[in-house]
PDB file of C-alpha atoms in Angstrom:
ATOM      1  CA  UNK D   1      28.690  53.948  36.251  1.00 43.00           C
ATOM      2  CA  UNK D   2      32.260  54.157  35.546  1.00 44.00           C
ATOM      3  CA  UNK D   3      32.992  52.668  38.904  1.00 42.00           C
ATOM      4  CA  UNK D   4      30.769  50.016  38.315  1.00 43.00           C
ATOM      5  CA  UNK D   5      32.470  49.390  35.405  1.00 47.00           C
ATOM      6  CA  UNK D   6      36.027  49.313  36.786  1.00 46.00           C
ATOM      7  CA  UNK D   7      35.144  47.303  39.645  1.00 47.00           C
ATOM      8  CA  UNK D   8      33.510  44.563  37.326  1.00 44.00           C
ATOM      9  CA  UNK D   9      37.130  44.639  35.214  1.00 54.00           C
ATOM     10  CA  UNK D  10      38.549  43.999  38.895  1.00 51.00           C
ATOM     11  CA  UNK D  11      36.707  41.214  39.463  1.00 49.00           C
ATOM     12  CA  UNK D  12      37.413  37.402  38.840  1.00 51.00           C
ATOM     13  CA  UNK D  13      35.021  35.685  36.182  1.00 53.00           C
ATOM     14  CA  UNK D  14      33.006  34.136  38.925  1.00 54.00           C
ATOM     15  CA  UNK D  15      32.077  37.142  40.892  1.00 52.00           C
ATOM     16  CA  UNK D  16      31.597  39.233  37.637  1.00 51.00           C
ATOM     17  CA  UNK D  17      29.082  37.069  36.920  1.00 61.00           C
ATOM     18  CA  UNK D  18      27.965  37.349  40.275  1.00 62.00           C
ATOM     19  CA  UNK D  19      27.479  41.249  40.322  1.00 58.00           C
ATOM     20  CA  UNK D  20      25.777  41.146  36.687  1.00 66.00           C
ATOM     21  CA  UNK D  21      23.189  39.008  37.787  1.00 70.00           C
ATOM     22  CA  UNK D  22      22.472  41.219  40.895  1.00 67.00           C
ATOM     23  CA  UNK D  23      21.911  43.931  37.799  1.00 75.00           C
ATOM     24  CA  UNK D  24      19.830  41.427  35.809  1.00 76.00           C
ATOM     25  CA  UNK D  25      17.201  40.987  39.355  1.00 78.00           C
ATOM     26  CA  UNK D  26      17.172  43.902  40.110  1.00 79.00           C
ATOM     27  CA  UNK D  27      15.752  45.807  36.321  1.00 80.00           C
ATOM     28  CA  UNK D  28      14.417  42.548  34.677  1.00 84.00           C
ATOM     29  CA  UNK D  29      13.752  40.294  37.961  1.00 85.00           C
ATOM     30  CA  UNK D  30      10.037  40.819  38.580  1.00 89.00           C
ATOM     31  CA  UNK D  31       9.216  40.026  34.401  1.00 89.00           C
ATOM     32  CA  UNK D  32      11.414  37.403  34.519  1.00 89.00           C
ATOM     33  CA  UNK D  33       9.532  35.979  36.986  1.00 89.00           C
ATOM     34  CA  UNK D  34       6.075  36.830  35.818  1.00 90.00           C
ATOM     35  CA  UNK D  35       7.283  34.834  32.751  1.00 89.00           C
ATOM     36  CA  UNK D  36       8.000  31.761  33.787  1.00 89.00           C
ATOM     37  CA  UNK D  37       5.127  31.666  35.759  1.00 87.00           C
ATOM     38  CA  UNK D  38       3.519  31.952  32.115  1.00 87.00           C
ATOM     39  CA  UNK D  39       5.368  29.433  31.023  1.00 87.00           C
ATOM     40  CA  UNK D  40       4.873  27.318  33.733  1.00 84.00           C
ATOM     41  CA  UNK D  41       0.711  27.434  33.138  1.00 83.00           C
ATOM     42  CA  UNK D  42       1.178  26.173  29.652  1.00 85.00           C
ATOM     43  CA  UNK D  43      -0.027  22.850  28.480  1.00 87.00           C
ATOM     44  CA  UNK D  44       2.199  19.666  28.341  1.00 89.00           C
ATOM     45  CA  UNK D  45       2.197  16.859  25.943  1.00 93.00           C
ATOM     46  CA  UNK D  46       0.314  14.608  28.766  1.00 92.00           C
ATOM     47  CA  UNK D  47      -1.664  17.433  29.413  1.00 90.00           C
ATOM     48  CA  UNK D  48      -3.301  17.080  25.970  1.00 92.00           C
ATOM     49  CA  UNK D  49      -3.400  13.459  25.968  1.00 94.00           C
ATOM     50  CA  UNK D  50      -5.513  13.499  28.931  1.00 93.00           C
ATOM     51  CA  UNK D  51      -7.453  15.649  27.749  1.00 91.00           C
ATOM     52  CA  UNK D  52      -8.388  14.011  24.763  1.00 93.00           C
ATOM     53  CA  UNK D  53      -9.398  11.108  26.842  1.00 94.00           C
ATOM     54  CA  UNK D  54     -12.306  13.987  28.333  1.00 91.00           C
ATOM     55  CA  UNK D  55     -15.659  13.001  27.169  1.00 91.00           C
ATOM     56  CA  UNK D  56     -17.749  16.006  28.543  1.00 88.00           C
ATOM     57  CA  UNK D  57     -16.714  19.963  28.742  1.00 86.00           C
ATOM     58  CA  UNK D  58     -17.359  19.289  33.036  1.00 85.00           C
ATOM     59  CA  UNK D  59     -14.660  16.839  32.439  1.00 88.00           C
ATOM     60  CA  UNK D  60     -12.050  19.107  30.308  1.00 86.00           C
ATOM     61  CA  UNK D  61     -12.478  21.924  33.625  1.00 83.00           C
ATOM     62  CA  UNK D  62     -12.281  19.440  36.305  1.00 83.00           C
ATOM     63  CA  UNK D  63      -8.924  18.597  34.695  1.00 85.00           C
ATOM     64  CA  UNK D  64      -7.543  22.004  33.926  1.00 81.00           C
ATOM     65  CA  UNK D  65      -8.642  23.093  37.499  1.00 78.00           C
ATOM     66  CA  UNK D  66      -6.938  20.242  39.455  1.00 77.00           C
ATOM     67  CA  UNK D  67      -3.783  20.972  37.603  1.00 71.00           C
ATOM     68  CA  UNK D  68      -3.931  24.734  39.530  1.00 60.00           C
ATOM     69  CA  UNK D  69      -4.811  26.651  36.195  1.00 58.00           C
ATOM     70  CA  UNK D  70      -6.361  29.077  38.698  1.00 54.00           C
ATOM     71  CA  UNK D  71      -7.944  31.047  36.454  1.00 62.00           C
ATOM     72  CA  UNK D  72      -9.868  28.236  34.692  1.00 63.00           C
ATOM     73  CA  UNK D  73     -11.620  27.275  38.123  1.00 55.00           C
ATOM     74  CA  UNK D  74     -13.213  30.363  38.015  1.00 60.00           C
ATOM     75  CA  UNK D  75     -15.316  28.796  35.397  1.00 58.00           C
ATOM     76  CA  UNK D  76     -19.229  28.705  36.510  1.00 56.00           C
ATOM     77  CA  UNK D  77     -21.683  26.069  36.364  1.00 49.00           C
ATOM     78  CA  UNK D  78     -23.670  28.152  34.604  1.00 49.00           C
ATOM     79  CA  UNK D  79     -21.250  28.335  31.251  1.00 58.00           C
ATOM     80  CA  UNK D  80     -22.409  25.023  29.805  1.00 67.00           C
ATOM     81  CA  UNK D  81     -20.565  25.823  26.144  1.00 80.00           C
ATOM     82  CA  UNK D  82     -17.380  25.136  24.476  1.00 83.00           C
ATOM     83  CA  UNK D  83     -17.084  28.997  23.375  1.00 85.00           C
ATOM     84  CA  UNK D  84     -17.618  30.392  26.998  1.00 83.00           C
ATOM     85  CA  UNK D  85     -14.309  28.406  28.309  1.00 82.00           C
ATOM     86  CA  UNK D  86     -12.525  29.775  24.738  1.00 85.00           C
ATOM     87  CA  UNK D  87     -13.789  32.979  25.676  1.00 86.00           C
ATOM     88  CA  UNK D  88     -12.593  33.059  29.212  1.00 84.00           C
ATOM     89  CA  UNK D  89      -9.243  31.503  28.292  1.00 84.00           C
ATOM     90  CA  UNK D  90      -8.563  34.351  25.465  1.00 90.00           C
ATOM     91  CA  UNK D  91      -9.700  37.592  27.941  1.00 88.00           C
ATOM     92  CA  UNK D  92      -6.958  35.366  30.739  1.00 86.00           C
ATOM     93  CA  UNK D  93      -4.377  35.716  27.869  1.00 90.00           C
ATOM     94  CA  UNK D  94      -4.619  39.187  26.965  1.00 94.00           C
ATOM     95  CA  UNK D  95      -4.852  39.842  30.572  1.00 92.00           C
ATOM     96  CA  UNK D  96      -1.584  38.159  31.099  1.00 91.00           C
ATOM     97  CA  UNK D  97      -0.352  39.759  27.180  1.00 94.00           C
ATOM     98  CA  UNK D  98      -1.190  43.060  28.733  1.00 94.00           C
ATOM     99  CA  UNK D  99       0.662  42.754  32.114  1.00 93.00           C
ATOM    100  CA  UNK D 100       3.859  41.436  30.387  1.00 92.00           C
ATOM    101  CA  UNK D 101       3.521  44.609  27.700  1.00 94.00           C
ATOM    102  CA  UNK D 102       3.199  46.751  30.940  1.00 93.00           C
ATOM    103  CA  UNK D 103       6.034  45.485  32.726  1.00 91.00           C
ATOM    104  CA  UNK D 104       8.485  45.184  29.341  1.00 91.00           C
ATOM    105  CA  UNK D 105      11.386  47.518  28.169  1.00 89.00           C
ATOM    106  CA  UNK D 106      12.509  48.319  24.845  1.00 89.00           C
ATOM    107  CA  UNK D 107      13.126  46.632  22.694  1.00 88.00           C
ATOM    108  CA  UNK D 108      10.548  43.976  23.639  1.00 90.00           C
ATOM    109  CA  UNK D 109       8.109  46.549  24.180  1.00 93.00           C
ATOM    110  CA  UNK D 110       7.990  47.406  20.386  1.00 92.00           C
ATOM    111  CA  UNK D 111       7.851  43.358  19.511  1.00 92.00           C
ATOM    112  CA  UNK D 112       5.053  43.353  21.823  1.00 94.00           C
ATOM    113  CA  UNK D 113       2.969  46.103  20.111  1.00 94.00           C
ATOM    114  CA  UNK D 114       3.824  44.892  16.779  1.00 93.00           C
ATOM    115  CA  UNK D 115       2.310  41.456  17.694  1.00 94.00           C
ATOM    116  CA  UNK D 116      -1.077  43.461  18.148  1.00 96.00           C
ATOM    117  CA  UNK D 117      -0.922  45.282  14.687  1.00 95.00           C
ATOM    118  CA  UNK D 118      -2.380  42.159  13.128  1.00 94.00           C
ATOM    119  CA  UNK D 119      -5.078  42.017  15.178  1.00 96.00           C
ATOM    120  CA  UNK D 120      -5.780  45.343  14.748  1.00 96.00           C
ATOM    121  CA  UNK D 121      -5.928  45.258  11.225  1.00 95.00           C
ATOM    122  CA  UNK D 122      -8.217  42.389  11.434  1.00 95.00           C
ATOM    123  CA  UNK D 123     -10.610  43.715  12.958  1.00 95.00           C
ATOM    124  CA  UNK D 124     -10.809  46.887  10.654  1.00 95.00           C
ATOM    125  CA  UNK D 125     -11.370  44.911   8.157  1.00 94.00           C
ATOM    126  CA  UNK D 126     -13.683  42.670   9.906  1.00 94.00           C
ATOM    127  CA  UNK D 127     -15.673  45.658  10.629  1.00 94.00           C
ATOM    128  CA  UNK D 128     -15.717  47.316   7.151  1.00 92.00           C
ATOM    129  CA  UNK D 129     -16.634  44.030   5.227  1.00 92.00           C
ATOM    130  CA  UNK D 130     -19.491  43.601   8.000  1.00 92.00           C
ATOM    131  CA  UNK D 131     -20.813  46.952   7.455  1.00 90.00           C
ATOM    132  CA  UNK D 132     -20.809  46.379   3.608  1.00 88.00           C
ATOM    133  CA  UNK D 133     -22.617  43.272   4.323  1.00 89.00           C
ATOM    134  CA  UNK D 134     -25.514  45.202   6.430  1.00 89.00           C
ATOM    135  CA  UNK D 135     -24.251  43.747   9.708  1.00 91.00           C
ATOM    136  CA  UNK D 136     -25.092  45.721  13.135  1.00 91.00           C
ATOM    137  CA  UNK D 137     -21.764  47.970  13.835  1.00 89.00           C
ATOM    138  CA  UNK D 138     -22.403  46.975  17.528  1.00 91.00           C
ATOM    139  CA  UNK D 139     -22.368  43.444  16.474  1.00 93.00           C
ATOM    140  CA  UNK D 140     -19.233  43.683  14.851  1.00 94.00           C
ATOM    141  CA  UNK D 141     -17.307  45.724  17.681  1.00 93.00           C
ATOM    142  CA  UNK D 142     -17.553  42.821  19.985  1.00 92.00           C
ATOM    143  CA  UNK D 143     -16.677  39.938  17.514  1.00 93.00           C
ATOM    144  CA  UNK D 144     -13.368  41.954  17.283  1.00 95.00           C
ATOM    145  CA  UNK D 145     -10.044  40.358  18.857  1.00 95.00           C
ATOM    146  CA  UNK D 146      -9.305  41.970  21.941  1.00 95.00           C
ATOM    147  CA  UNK D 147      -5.755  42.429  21.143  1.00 96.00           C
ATOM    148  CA  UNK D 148      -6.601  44.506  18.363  1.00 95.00           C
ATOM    149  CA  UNK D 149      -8.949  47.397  19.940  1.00 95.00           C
ATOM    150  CA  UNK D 150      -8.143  50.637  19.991  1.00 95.00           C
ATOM    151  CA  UNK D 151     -10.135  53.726  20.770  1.00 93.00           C
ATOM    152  CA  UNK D 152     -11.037  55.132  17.432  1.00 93.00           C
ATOM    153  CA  UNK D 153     -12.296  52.090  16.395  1.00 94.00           C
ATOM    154  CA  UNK D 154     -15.931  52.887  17.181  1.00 92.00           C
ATOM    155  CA  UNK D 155     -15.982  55.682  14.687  1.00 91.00           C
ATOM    156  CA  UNK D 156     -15.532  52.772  11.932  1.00 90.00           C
ATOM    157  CA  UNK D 157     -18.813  52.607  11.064  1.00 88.00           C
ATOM    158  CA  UNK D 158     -19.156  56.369  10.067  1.00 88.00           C
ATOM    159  CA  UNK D 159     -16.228  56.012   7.527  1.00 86.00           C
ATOM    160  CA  UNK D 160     -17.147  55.483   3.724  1.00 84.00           C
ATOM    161  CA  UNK D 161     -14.168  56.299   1.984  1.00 87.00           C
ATOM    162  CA  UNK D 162     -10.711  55.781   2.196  1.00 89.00           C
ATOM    163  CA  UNK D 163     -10.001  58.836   3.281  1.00 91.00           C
ATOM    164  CA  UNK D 164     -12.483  58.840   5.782  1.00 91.00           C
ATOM    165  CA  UNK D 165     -11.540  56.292   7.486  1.00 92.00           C
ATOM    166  CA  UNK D 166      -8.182  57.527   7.556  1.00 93.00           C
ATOM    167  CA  UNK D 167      -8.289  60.845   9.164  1.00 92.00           C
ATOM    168  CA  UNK D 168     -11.547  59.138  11.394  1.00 91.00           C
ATOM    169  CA  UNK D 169     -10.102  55.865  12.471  1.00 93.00           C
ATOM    170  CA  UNK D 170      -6.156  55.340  11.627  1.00 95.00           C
ATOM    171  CA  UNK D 171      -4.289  58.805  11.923  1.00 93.00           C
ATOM    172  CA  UNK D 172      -3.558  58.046  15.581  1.00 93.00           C
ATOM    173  CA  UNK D 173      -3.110  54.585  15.389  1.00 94.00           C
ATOM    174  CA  UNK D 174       0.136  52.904  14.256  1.00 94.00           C
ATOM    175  CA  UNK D 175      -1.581  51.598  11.596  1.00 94.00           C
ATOM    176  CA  UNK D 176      -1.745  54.761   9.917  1.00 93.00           C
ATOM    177  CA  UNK D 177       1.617  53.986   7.548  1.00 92.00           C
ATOM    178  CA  UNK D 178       0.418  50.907   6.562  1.00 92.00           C
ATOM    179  CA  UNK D 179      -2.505  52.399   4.573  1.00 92.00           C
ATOM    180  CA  UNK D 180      -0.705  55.284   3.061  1.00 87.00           C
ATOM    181  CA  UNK D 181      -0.686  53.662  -0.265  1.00 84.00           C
ATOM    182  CA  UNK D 182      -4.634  52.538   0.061  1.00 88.00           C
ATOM    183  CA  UNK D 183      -6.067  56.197  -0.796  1.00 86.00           C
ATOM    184  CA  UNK D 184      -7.039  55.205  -3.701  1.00 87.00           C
ATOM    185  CA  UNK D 185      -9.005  51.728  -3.316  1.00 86.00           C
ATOM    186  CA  UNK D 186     -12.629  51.839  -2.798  1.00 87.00           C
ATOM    187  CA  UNK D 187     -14.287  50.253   0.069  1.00 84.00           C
ATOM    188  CA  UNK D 188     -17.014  48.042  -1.667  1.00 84.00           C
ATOM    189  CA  UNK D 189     -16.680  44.110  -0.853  1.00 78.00           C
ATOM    190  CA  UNK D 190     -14.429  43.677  -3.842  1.00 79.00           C
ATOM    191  CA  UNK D 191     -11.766  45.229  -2.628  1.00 87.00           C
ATOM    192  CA  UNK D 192     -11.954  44.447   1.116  1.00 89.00           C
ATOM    193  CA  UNK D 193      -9.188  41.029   0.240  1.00 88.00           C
ATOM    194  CA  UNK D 194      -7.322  43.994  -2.273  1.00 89.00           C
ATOM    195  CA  UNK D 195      -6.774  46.204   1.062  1.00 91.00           C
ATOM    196  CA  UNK D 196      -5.721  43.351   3.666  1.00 90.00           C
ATOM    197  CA  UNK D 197      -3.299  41.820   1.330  1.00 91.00           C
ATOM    198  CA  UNK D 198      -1.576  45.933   0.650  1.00 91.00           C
ATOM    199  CA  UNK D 199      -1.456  46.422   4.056  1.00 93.00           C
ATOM    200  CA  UNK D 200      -0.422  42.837   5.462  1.00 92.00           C
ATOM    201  CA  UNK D 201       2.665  43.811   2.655  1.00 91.00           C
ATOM    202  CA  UNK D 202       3.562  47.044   3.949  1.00 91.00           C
ATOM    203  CA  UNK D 203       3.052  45.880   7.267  1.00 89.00           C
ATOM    204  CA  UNK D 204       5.747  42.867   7.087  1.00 88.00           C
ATOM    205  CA  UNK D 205       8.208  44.931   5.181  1.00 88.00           C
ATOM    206  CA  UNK D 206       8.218  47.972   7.346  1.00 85.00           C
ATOM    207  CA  UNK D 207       8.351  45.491  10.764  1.00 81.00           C
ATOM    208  CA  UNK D 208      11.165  43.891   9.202  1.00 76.00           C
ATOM    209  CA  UNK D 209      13.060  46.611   8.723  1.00 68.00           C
ATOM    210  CA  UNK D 210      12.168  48.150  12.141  1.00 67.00           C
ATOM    211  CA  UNK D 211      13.490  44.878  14.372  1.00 61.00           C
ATOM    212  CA  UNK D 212      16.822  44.516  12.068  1.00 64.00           C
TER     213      UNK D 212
END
């Protein structure tokens, strides 16, 4: 390392540059160019303007698959509904969300996860205000965001109390801080908005503090 370092002193501007984007390709190359290749799928203004000009959902895929979104020609003649293209096109993002998280070093890796900490506590909630509405737990699992499951999530149901669902559901989750200061509020459909707004709060004061 301290050669390294010497030798880039040595060196003129040009090649300096040179050698530290060798470094660059060689630990951040293959995200870099998973990336763009993101970036690359992403709508353009024309895109959309064409697309508004669609007048069937045969017409919106046709489009999307002659302009090599790969992954939306996979969709089957036999999806004949709006929500199975949204549905494909969200697991295809968290796919791709999940392969960039994979590949990622710190610090992105901790912006990453924190982007998911939303989700996550939207679908707690989701779940508990379901439950105190008589809705199927089952149901409820899959209407959650699939950028906010976790394992203990399935053991929702079973909680009644805060504290319950604390030491069931949150104590090994990084949500677990965020509802320190919720012991006391009672889960009845009340207080459901009560407990998103706390922990939303805590949440965006303790994230903000972490990424300064």
């Amino acid at each position: 390392q301290v050669f390294v370092l010497a030798t880039l002193n040595g060196m003129s501007a040009s090649y300096k540059s040179s050698f530290q984007n060798l470094f660059f390709n060689l630990k951040y190359g293959f995200l870099d160019g998973k990336l763009r290749g993101y970036v690359g799928d992403l709508l353009d203004d024309t895109d959309y303007v064409i697309l508004a000009e669609c007048e069937t959902l045969d017409d919106v895929v046709s489009y999307l698959s002659a302009t090599e979104r790969s992954k939306i020609s996979n969709y089957g003649a036999t999806h004949s509904h709006p929500s199975a293209l949204v549905e494909m096109c969200l697991k295809s993002f968290v796919s791709d969300f999940n392969t960039l998280r994979s590949l990622a070093p710190e610090p992105l890796l901790t912006f990453l996860n924190y982007l998911t900490y939303g989700y996550m506590i939207d679908n707690v909630l989701l779940i508990l205000a379901g439950i105190l509405h008589g809705r199927d737990a089952q149901e409820l699992i899959e209407k959650c965001h699939p950028l906010g499951m976790f394992d203990s999530i399935v053991m929702l149901p079973v909680a009644t109390n805060m504290p319950d669902l604390y030491k069931l559901v949150l104590v090994d989750t990084p949500l677990a801080p965020y509802f320190d200061d919720c012991m006391t509020i009672n889960l009845d459909e009340l207080n459901i908005e009560l407990l998103r707004n706390t922990v939303y709060k805590v949440e965006l004061q303790t994230q903000t503090l972490d990424l300064r």
